[in-house]
Amino acid sequence: MKSKLDNFLDTNRKLRSWPAKRSNQRIVMEYLSTNFAADVEYSEAEVNEIIKDNHTFNDHCFLRRELVDFRLLGRTGDGSRYWKLPQPAGPEQS
């Protein structure tokens, strides 16, 4: 069965388009965030490379900002260091 996420991924499981609905944007960003390890600090260049490797519509800066806006990645005030933020447990994880 096809998931909502599948509508936005290509055959290589790379993000191919940006959803219009905010709820789908969250699903896409959570998926993209799985490419970042917990307890690892990344440079902006490293974040950009991970994002570039996982999408095809050529807007890594937008996606990097969205990861931060959705509170999936944290960053320093100057934007030089990034890290994956812990996520609260959902109802299915309790």
mmCIF file of C-alpha atoms in Angstrom:
data_model
loop_
_atom_site.group_PDB
_atom_site.id
_atom_site.type_symbol
_atom_site.label_atom_id
_atom_site.label_comp_id
_atom_site.label_asym_id
_atom_site.label_seq_id
_atom_site.Cartn_x
_atom_site.Cartn_y
_atom_site.Cartn_z
ATOM 1 C CA MET A 1 0.000 0.000 0.000
ATOM 2 C CA LYS A 2 1.271 3.452 -0.928
ATOM 3 C CA SER A 3 1.934 5.866 1.938
ATOM 4 C CA LYS A 4 1.523 9.645 1.897
ATOM 5 C CA LEU A 5 5.309 9.881 1.922
ATOM 6 C CA ASP A 6 5.586 7.832 -1.287
ATOM 7 C CA ASN A 7 3.785 10.614 -3.189
ATOM 8 C CA PHE A 8 6.830 12.853 -2.671
ATOM 9 C CA LEU A 9 9.643 10.356 -3.287
ATOM 10 C CA ASP A 10 11.195 9.113 -6.508
ATOM 11 C CA THR A 11 12.078 5.488 -7.240
ATOM 12 C CA ASN A 12 15.385 5.942 -5.372
ATOM 13 C CA ARG A 13 13.488 7.127 -2.248
ATOM 14 C CA LYS A 14 14.776 10.691 -2.724
ATOM 15 C CA LEU A 15 12.513 13.645 -2.073
ATOM 16 C CA ARG A 16 11.278 14.812 -5.490
ATOM 17 C CA SER A 17 8.697 17.485 -4.605
ATOM 18 C CA TRP A 18 7.542 19.734 -1.779
ATOM 19 C CA PRO A 19 4.037 19.055 -0.406
ATOM 20 C CA ALA A 20 1.453 21.848 -0.256
ATOM 21 C CA LYS A 21 -0.146 20.607 2.983
ATOM 22 C CA ARG A 22 1.676 21.372 6.217
ATOM 23 C CA SER A 23 0.888 17.901 7.612
ATOM 24 C CA ASN A 24 2.587 16.298 4.595
ATOM 25 C CA GLN A 25 5.503 18.698 4.899
ATOM 26 C CA ARG A 26 6.034 17.372 8.429
ATOM 27 C CA ILE A 27 6.016 13.777 7.155
ATOM 28 C CA VAL A 28 8.590 14.656 4.480
ATOM 29 C CA MET A 29 10.828 16.524 6.932
ATOM 30 C CA GLU A 30 10.691 13.688 9.459
ATOM 31 C CA TYR A 31 11.734 11.322 6.681
ATOM 32 C CA LEU A 32 14.601 13.604 5.628
ATOM 33 C CA SER A 33 15.735 13.921 9.249
ATOM 34 C CA THR A 34 16.311 10.151 9.439
ATOM 35 C CA ASN A 35 19.514 10.766 7.453
ATOM 36 C CA PHE A 36 21.043 12.540 10.466
ATOM 37 C CA ALA A 37 22.487 10.654 13.429
ATOM 38 C CA ALA A 38 21.693 11.536 17.019
ATOM 39 C CA ASP A 39 24.593 12.869 19.089
ATOM 40 C CA VAL A 40 26.535 14.028 16.022
ATOM 41 C CA GLU A 41 27.383 17.660 15.329
ATOM 42 C CA TYR A 42 27.397 18.638 11.658
ATOM 43 C CA SER A 43 28.852 21.620 9.825
ATOM 44 C CA GLU A 44 26.566 23.527 7.464
ATOM 45 C CA ALA A 45 28.433 21.987 4.534
ATOM 46 C CA GLU A 46 27.838 18.473 5.897
ATOM 47 C CA VAL A 47 24.118 19.176 6.359
ATOM 48 C CA ASN A 48 23.940 20.527 2.810
ATOM 49 C CA GLU A 49 25.618 17.404 1.401
ATOM 50 C CA ILE A 50 23.256 15.048 3.254
ATOM 51 C CA ILE A 51 20.255 17.001 1.996
ATOM 52 C CA LYS A 52 21.618 17.169 -1.572
ATOM 53 C CA ASP A 53 22.089 13.382 -1.520
ATOM 54 C CA ASN A 54 18.452 12.886 -0.513
ATOM 55 C CA HIS A 55 16.416 15.166 -2.753
ATOM 56 C CA THR A 56 16.165 15.995 -6.462
ATOM 57 C CA PHE A 57 14.521 19.421 -6.736
ATOM 58 C CA ASN A 58 17.685 21.416 -6.034
ATOM 59 C CA ASP A 59 16.816 23.556 -3.021
ATOM 60 C CA HIS A 60 18.967 22.321 -0.147
ATOM 61 C CA CYS A 61 18.953 25.737 1.583
ATOM 62 C CA PHE A 62 15.154 25.713 1.817
ATOM 63 C CA LEU A 63 15.123 22.148 3.148
ATOM 64 C CA ARG A 64 17.849 22.941 5.702
ATOM 65 C CA ARG A 65 15.773 25.858 7.029
ATOM 66 C CA GLU A 66 12.661 23.671 7.146
ATOM 67 C CA LEU A 67 14.489 21.007 9.183
ATOM 68 C CA VAL A 68 15.316 23.711 11.719
ATOM 69 C CA ASP A 69 11.832 25.300 11.575
ATOM 70 C CA PHE A 70 10.204 21.911 12.207
ATOM 71 C CA ARG A 71 12.576 21.513 15.189
ATOM 72 C CA LEU A 72 14.122 18.366 13.744
ATOM 73 C CA LEU A 73 17.595 19.931 13.645
ATOM 74 C CA GLY A 74 19.040 22.450 16.055
ATOM 75 C CA ARG A 75 21.702 24.954 15.091
ATOM 76 C CA THR A 76 24.011 27.519 16.594
ATOM 77 C CA GLY A 77 23.092 31.192 16.289
ATOM 78 C CA ASP A 78 25.595 31.714 13.497
ATOM 79 C CA GLY A 79 24.421 28.604 11.608
ATOM 80 C CA SER A 80 27.846 26.979 11.649
ATOM 81 C CA ARG A 81 26.903 23.818 13.615
ATOM 82 C CA TYR A 82 23.805 21.592 13.424
ATOM 83 C CA TRP A 83 22.571 18.568 15.369
ATOM 84 C CA LYS A 84 19.532 16.304 15.392
ATOM 85 C CA LEU A 85 17.027 17.247 18.092
ATOM 86 C CA PRO A 86 15.372 14.523 20.197
ATOM 87 C CA GLN A 87 11.712 14.126 19.361
ATOM 88 C CA PRO A 88 8.967 13.662 21.945
ATOM 89 C CA ALA A 89 7.501 10.185 22.088
ATOM 90 C CA GLY A 90 4.274 9.882 20.123
ATOM 91 C CA PRO A 91 1.228 7.973 21.385
ATOM 92 C CA GLU A 92 2.429 4.797 19.617
ATOM 93 C CA GLN A 93 5.798 5.025 21.399
ATOM 94 C CA SER A 94 4.445 5.363 24.933
#
